[in-house]
Amino acid sequence: MTASRPRRATLPDVAALAGVSTAAAGRALGGYGSVSEDVRRRVAEAARQLNYRANRLAASVRTGRTDTIGVVCADIESPFFARALRGISDVAHEHGFSTLVTNSDEDLASEREAVQLLLHKQVDGIICAPADVTQVDHLAQAQTGGTPVVLFDRVSDHLEADAVVVDGMKAAYQAVRRLLDLGHRRVAIVAELRQPREQDWARFLTPRTEVSLGELSPSEARLLGYLRAHWDAGVPVRRELVRRTGTYAAEAAYQQTKRVLALKNPPTAVFTVDNLMTVGAYRAIRDLGIAVPDRLSVVAFDDLDWTVLVSPALNVIAQPVYEMGAEAARRLIRRLRDPEPAPPGTLFMDVTLVERESVAPIPT
Amino acid sequence: MTASRPRRATLPDVAALAGVSTAAAGRALGGYGSVSEDVRRRVAEAARQLNYRANRLAASVRTGRTDTIGVVCADIESPFFARALRGISDVAHEHGFSTLVTNSDEDLASEREAVQLLLHKQVDGIICAPADVTQVDHLAQAQTGGTPVVLFDRVSDHLEADAVVVDGMKAAYQAVRRLLDLGHRRVAIVAELRQPREQDWARFLTPRTEVSLGELSPSEARLLGYLRAHWDAGVPVRRELVRRTGTYAAEAAYQQTKRVLALKNPPTAVFTVDNLMTVGAYRAIRDLGIAVPDRLSVVAFDDLDWTVLVSPALNVIAQPVYEMGAEAARRLIRRLRDPEPAPPGTLFMDVTLVERESVAPIPT
DNA sequence: TTGAAAGCGCTAACAC
DNA sequence: GTGTTAGCGCTTTCAA
């Protein structure tokens, strides 16, 4: 026979032991209403004796608030989101909020599921990096239901919400433009581009300015920057240099990079659009034993701790990741606190082009 | 005047619209008890119409379960924990659990706070990488209160709980022993060793076997393996080659490594005990322009994606990180499901010594 | 300042 | 299979 563990102590238990009403005990422990110093002490002592553990769920059912922010990362293993998460949770913690973190793996169905979960758990608000900026009905629904949403890393034209992002198009433009200005004429790009929306793709390759960032995934935006840099510089875009992995995986980037470097007329520079693409591409370059920057210049989106460990150190586009997370949290909390908040807006944060050793000019 | 948003629909609302009792609606939506197909359909339809959102908090208050696992990481930004977290949450998800993730930053006070938070939020169980294996009273208290705990990455002699770890001592022993067998006589080690428990430290440097893993932090365990390898090989330990950063920071490792490499009689090999130490140490090696492995052999604890990107690729001790996380979750869930669980035990998982290009023998 | 009592939204007994 | 009812643990009127 097992000794049946005694029921966990509840507020009435504490109140009884302290010789006060449940309400008084609640006030003493919860720090609301007013209680005499005497009661406060007795209740605290009783709580200690009974090893009382407050049930914030019950409180939340009553108050309707959970003091919790839900976060939907696209890939929690990526250093980008890990760092952003810190920014988010530091700010949240500072304001008395906890964070409930979920992961979508850049998959729309998982994201929907994650958002449902967060809503069921009654989070006060949601920070989300949407897997597909054109499919955000579930987020709109959350807002309709009274749960504010802040977009992170991606804006959407289909959702009226605060957003914190960088202008990936502009950043890519500058980085690629620099390569072209240095004389490069064959610059490869390695990107996911998961939704091959055929018409968009065709549209993409035609010079035009009428594309909104709020319709593009980060990798699409960065590709567009790449394209525009070419158009503006009057350098023709070579389709064989635009490498689409179709999937968010280093291995695919590895394959694509190997293939592009094996062309009869290989690129003299390569631009990778994120973490995983960079890892894959760089591994290919290493395996092929290609000299950087002598035979190939390299520029990567996102700074990573290892980009200074390889030789030569990589030129990168660095995002203010921590600050982006922090700012997203700040905006959400502001909206939660303020009953009459300002209309939502998009905050564009500045990137930094970090020049290191992986880029060289083409001798003329 | 703002249109006051209508109250969120509740179960009684749905029930009313569907023309059934609250209980029936609950059963239909919650998937418990038995309901006719007809009722199920009407309720589902009503829920849809009202944009009903279940409140799982309320359910949890009633049932006493939250189907949530609390996790206390020591550093969520480290690839180690990020990957482990995936293992945890994949398994959790598979079994219908969510995860509530917190972070201690290897700080005991933060860890205590995190555990309190998790308990207040009524998580069903906790997976924790304790910041200090000798200070685990808060975890013991959680268990006493009926919330099972599984230790992750670290065992403690002061807590009777399941644990999933690797034998860092043995792994370090093997790696260092290999270096010694290759003729190295001056092998440096770079480690945190945050608690300089003076007596232990003295004890450490004296050959003896009576040290339990459950009293050591990971970095201490790895240091011990390093020491034992020396003792067994009959190679004297040089105190100036044991570099203690005292803090979990790459920068400190950078400084320590620079210093040790600047010795009049520098090491011919260096062993780094984790992620951050490796990043810092390797940066120092790179900055100093020291040829690896010709002038210096390098072995690192933990595999990281960049260890194959640098030239030469690093020899590493790889842990089955994902599996460790997954297994920790499995053990916790087993304990949650099984009312009469087996006595707790420690699972030691095997590491892999990955030979790459950063180690060379010393010519005799 | 304090206590009694109602009720947050849900599930579990138990009767029908 | 379905409804009635009690109650999870807490906070919040409201009256004293």
CSV table of C-alpha atoms in Angstrom, one decimal, chain A residues 15 51 102 141 262 309 322 330:
chain,number,residue,atom,x,y,z
A,15,ALA,CA,-6.6,30.8,5.4
A,51,ASN,CA,4.3,24.5,1.6
A,102,THR,CA,6.5,27.1,-29.9
A,141,GLN,CA,-8.6,35.3,-36.1
A,262,ALA,CA,30.8,23.2,-61.2
A,309,LEU,CA,36.5,31.5,-37.2
A,322,TYR,CA,18.4,40.7,-30.0
A,330,ARG,CA,7.9,45.9,-26.2
